[in-house]
PDB file of C-alpha atoms in Angstrom:
ATOM      1  CA  UNK A  13      99.256  44.670  88.524  1.00 52.00           C
ATOM      2  CA  UNK A  14     101.680  46.710  90.574  1.00 54.00           C
ATOM      3  CA  UNK A  15     100.593  48.804  93.503  1.00 55.00           C
ATOM      4  CA  UNK A  16     102.629  51.874  94.297  1.00 55.00           C
ATOM      5  CA  UNK A  17     102.868  52.902  97.881  1.00 55.00           C
ATOM      6  CA  UNK A  18     103.673  56.524  98.589  1.00 54.00           C
ATOM      7  CA  UNK A  19     105.441  57.472 101.753  1.00 57.00           C
ATOM      8  CA  UNK A  20     104.400  60.773 103.225  1.00 56.00           C
ATOM      9  CA  UNK A  21     107.060  62.922 104.793  1.00 60.00           C
ATOM     10  CA  UNK A  22     105.976  64.652 107.930  1.00 59.00           C
ATOM     11  CA  UNK A  23     106.740  68.337 107.853  1.00 58.00           C
ATOM     12  CA  UNK A  24     107.489  69.945 111.176  1.00 60.00           C
ATOM     13  CA  UNK A  25     105.220  72.901 111.840  1.00 59.00           C
ATOM     14  CA  UNK A  26     107.311  75.954 112.444  1.00 68.00           C
ATOM     15  CA  UNK A  27     106.470  78.587 115.008  1.00 81.00           C
ATOM     16  CA  UNK A  28     106.185  81.972 113.272  1.00 81.00           C
ATOM     17  CA  UNK A  29     107.827  83.841 116.139  1.00 84.00           C
ATOM     18  CA  UNK A  30     110.736  81.394 116.153  1.00 86.00           C
ATOM     19  CA  UNK A  31     111.134  81.788 112.382  1.00 86.00           C
ATOM     20  CA  UNK A  32     110.999  85.603 112.590  1.00 91.00           C
ATOM     21  CA  UNK A  33     113.579  85.583 115.367  1.00 90.00           C
ATOM     22  CA  UNK A  34     115.945  83.509 113.226  1.00 90.00           C
ATOM     23  CA  UNK A  35     115.435  85.686 110.140  1.00 94.00           C
ATOM     24  CA  UNK A  36     115.767  88.892 112.208  1.00 95.00           C
ATOM     25  CA  UNK A  37     119.508  88.256 112.573  1.00 93.00           C
ATOM     26  CA  UNK A  38     119.882  88.405 108.779  1.00 94.00           C
ATOM     27  CA  UNK A  39     117.462  91.338 108.532  1.00 96.00           C
ATOM     28  CA  UNK A  40     119.361  93.385 111.130  1.00 96.00           C
ATOM     29  CA  UNK A  41     122.485  93.385 108.955  1.00 96.00           C
ATOM     30  CA  UNK A  42     120.609  95.788 106.647  1.00 97.00           C
ATOM     31  CA  UNK A  43     119.326  98.081 109.402  1.00 97.00           C
ATOM     32  CA  UNK A  44     120.553 101.321 110.948  1.00 98.00           C
ATOM     33  CA  UNK A  45     118.680 102.728 113.941  1.00 97.00           C
ATOM     34  CA  UNK A  46     118.702 106.434 114.828  1.00 94.00           C
ATOM     35  CA  UNK A  47     116.692 107.108 118.011  1.00 95.00           C
ATOM     36  CA  UNK A  48     113.064 106.930 116.737  1.00 97.00           C
ATOM     37  CA  UNK A  49     113.887 106.139 113.086  1.00 98.00           C
ATOM     38  CA  UNK A  50     115.049 103.004 111.361  1.00 98.00           C
ATOM     39  CA  UNK A  51     116.673 102.787 107.915  1.00 98.00           C
ATOM     40  CA  UNK A  52     116.363  99.479 106.067  1.00 98.00           C
ATOM     41  CA  UNK A  53     118.492  99.014 102.951  1.00 98.00           C
ATOM     42  CA  UNK A  54     117.025  96.537 100.481  1.00 98.00           C
ATOM     43  CA  UNK A  55     113.652  95.588  99.078  1.00 98.00           C
ATOM     44  CA  UNK A  56     110.984  94.938 101.685  1.00 98.00           C
ATOM     45  CA  UNK A  57     108.424  92.158 101.317  1.00 98.00           C
ATOM     46  CA  UNK A  58     105.901  90.638 103.728  1.00 97.00           C
ATOM     47  CA  UNK A  59     108.461  88.713 105.810  1.00 96.00           C
ATOM     48  CA  UNK A  60     110.436  91.896 106.465  1.00 97.00           C
ATOM     49  CA  UNK A  61     107.148  93.714 107.157  1.00 98.00           C
ATOM     50  CA  UNK A  62     106.349  91.125 109.857  1.00 96.00           C
ATOM     51  CA  UNK A  63     109.777  91.626 111.439  1.00 97.00           C
ATOM     52  CA  UNK A  64     109.258  95.395 111.505  1.00 97.00           C
ATOM     53  CA  UNK A  65     105.756  94.932 112.935  1.00 96.00           C
ATOM     54  CA  UNK A  66     107.000  92.533 115.621  1.00 95.00           C
ATOM     55  CA  UNK A  67     110.250  94.184 116.704  1.00 96.00           C
ATOM     56  CA  UNK A  68     110.293  97.806 115.502  1.00 97.00           C
ATOM     57  CA  UNK A  69     106.700  99.098 115.424  1.00 96.00           C
ATOM     58  CA  UNK A  70     107.628 102.050 117.669  1.00 97.00           C
ATOM     59  CA  UNK A  71     110.003 103.466 115.005  1.00 98.00           C
ATOM     60  CA  UNK A  72     109.430 105.458 111.823  1.00 98.00           C
ATOM     61  CA  UNK A  73     110.625 103.177 109.032  1.00 98.00           C
ATOM     62  CA  UNK A  74     112.628 104.539 106.075  1.00 98.00           C
ATOM     63  CA  UNK A  75     113.357 102.211 103.176  1.00 98.00           C
ATOM     64  CA  UNK A  76     116.279 102.472 100.774  1.00 98.00           C
ATOM     65  CA  UNK A  77     114.628 100.217  98.193  1.00 98.00           C
ATOM     66  CA  UNK A  78     111.144  99.089  97.142  1.00 98.00           C
ATOM     67  CA  UNK A  79     108.250  97.958  99.333  1.00 98.00           C
ATOM     68  CA  UNK A  80     105.873  95.240  98.119  1.00 98.00           C
ATOM     69  CA  UNK A  81     103.400  94.099 100.762  1.00 98.00           C
ATOM     70  CA  UNK A  82     100.581  93.396  98.307  1.00 98.00           C
ATOM     71  CA  UNK A  83      98.249  90.367  98.574  1.00 98.00           C
ATOM     72  CA  UNK A  84      98.701  89.804 102.323  1.00 97.00           C
ATOM     73  CA  UNK A  85      95.276  90.518 103.869  1.00 97.00           C
ATOM     74  CA  UNK A  86      96.659  93.507 105.805  1.00 98.00           C
ATOM     75  CA  UNK A  87      93.842  95.421 107.529  1.00 98.00           C
ATOM     76  CA  UNK A  88      95.966  98.366 108.707  1.00 97.00           C
ATOM     77  CA  UNK A  89      99.627  99.300 108.520  1.00 98.00           C
ATOM     78  CA  UNK A  90     101.151  98.445 111.892  1.00 96.00           C
ATOM     79  CA  UNK A  91     103.796 101.180 111.973  1.00 97.00           C
ATOM     80  CA  UNK A  92     104.661 104.482 110.298  1.00 98.00           C
ATOM     81  CA  UNK A  93     106.673 104.470 107.087  1.00 98.00           C
ATOM     82  CA  UNK A  94     108.762 107.609 106.611  1.00 98.00           C
ATOM     83  CA  UNK A  95     110.514 107.798 103.243  1.00 98.00           C
ATOM     84  CA  UNK A  96     110.727 105.112 100.546  1.00 98.00           C
ATOM     85  CA  UNK A  97     113.460 105.541  97.910  1.00 98.00           C
ATOM     86  CA  UNK A  98     111.723 103.212  95.439  1.00 98.00           C
ATOM     87  CA  UNK A  99     108.162 102.043  94.747  1.00 98.00           C
ATOM     88  CA  UNK A 100     105.527 101.327  97.409  1.00 99.00           C
ATOM     89  CA  UNK A 101     102.880  98.674  96.672  1.00 98.00           C
ATOM     90  CA  UNK A 102     100.226  97.799  99.259  1.00 98.00           C
ATOM     91  CA  UNK A 103      97.602  96.607  96.759  1.00 98.00           C
ATOM     92  CA  UNK A 104      95.021  93.878  97.245  1.00 98.00           C
ATOM     93  CA  UNK A 105      94.763  93.981 101.019  1.00 98.00           C
ATOM     94  CA  UNK A 106      91.919  95.126 103.286  1.00 98.00           C
ATOM     95  CA  UNK A 107      93.235  98.603 104.099  1.00 98.00           C
ATOM     96  CA  UNK A 108      90.549 101.157 104.970  1.00 97.00           C
ATOM     97  CA  UNK A 109      92.972 104.032 105.634  1.00 96.00           C
ATOM     98  CA  UNK A 110      96.297 105.308 104.324  1.00 97.00           C
ATOM     99  CA  UNK A 111      97.449 105.851 107.916  1.00 97.00           C
ATOM    100  CA  UNK A 112     100.999 104.533 108.196  1.00 98.00           C
ATOM    101  CA  UNK A 113     101.800 105.062 104.504  1.00 98.00           C
ATOM    102  CA  UNK A 114     105.091 106.779 103.700  1.00 98.00           C
ATOM    103  CA  UNK A 115     105.373 110.563 103.918  1.00 98.00           C
ATOM    104  CA  UNK A 116     107.274 110.506 100.617  1.00 98.00           C
ATOM    105  CA  UNK A 117     107.911 107.971  97.859  1.00 98.00           C
ATOM    106  CA  UNK A 118     110.494 108.465  95.092  1.00 98.00           C
ATOM    107  CA  UNK A 119     108.839 105.938  92.804  1.00 98.00           C
ATOM    108  CA  UNK A 120     105.265 104.768  92.204  1.00 98.00           C
ATOM    109  CA  UNK A 121     102.571 104.451  94.868  1.00 98.00           C
ATOM    110  CA  UNK A 122     100.179 101.587  94.163  1.00 98.00           C
ATOM    111  CA  UNK A 123      97.320 100.957  96.592  1.00 98.00           C
ATOM    112  CA  UNK A 124      94.672  99.384  94.363  1.00 98.00           C
ATOM    113  CA  UNK A 125      91.966  96.918  95.408  1.00 98.00           C
ATOM    114  CA  UNK A 126      91.631  97.938  99.048  1.00 98.00           C
ATOM    115  CA  UNK A 127      88.813  99.614 100.969  1.00 98.00           C
ATOM    116  CA  UNK A 128      90.360 103.086 101.288  1.00 97.00           C
ATOM    117  CA  UNK A 129      87.638 105.663 102.074  1.00 95.00           C
ATOM    118  CA  UNK A 130      89.604 108.903 102.349  1.00 94.00           C
ATOM    119  CA  UNK A 131      92.798 110.433 101.005  1.00 95.00           C
ATOM    120  CA  UNK A 132      93.863 111.568 104.466  1.00 94.00           C
ATOM    121  CA  UNK A 133      97.452 110.376 105.050  1.00 96.00           C
ATOM    122  CA  UNK A 134      98.188 110.276 101.314  1.00 97.00           C
ATOM    123  CA  UNK A 135     101.972 110.695 100.858  1.00 97.00           C
ATOM    124  CA  UNK A 136     102.919 114.365 100.449  1.00 97.00           C
ATOM    125  CA  UNK A 137     105.440 113.555  97.710  1.00 98.00           C
ATOM    126  CA  UNK A 138     105.170 110.843  95.057  1.00 98.00           C
ATOM    127  CA  UNK A 139     107.875 110.866  92.384  1.00 98.00           C
ATOM    128  CA  UNK A 140     106.133 108.411  90.063  1.00 98.00           C
ATOM    129  CA  UNK A 141     102.553 107.366  89.399  1.00 98.00           C
ATOM    130  CA  UNK A 142      99.700 107.220  91.909  1.00 97.00           C
ATOM    131  CA  UNK A 143      97.265 104.300  91.505  1.00 98.00           C
ATOM    132  CA  UNK A 144      94.285 103.998  93.864  1.00 97.00           C
ATOM    133  CA  UNK A 145      91.960 102.112  91.495  1.00 97.00           C
ATOM    134  CA  UNK A 146      89.134 100.039  92.982  1.00 98.00           C
ATOM    135  CA  UNK A 147      88.798 101.598  96.431  1.00 98.00           C
ATOM    136  CA  UNK A 148      85.864 103.267  98.200  1.00 96.00           C
ATOM    137  CA  UNK A 149      87.073 106.881  97.919  1.00 95.00           C
ATOM    138  CA  UNK A 150      84.156 109.293  97.767  1.00 87.00           C
ATOM    139  CA  UNK A 151      86.015 112.624  97.846  1.00 81.00           C
ATOM    140  CA  UNK A 152      89.363 114.200  97.024  1.00 79.00           C
ATOM    141  CA  UNK A 153      89.246 116.070 100.327  1.00 75.00           C
ATOM    142  CA  UNK A 154      92.387 115.532 102.351  1.00 66.00           C
ATOM    143  CA  UNK A 155      94.877 115.274  99.527  1.00 67.00           C
TER     144      UNK A 155
END
C-alpha cells in the first residue's frame, strides 16, 4: 500500500492597501482628472471601485464603459457617480439608498436584490431598462 504525502504551499497573505497601491498605477493610465471630476475609461468592477473609494472619493466619477459592482456586500456607495456611458449594475448588495448612483446612464440600470426603500437619487436619465426587483420600495415618490 502506497501512502501519498501532499505538500502544502504556504500562500503569503497580501495587504489589501498594498495591492490597491500596486494596481492603482495600472488604473491611473485610464484616468483623466478635471478639478472635482474624474473620467475613467474602461469597464469598472469591484477592484476599480475599491481604488476609487480609497483614493478618489472626493471626486464625481464618470465612466466611459460599464459598471458592475454586484455581489460585493456594499452597504452604501462611497462616492458620487456622475455619468456612465454603458450599463450600471449594483445588484445583490445591501444598499438601502440610491445615494451615489449615477446622474445619468446610457445603458441599463440594474439594482435588484438590495434593501432600497425610496427612489430618491434615482438617475434622472436611463437610456435602457430599469430593474429594481426585490427591494423594499413602498412608494414611487421621489422619481
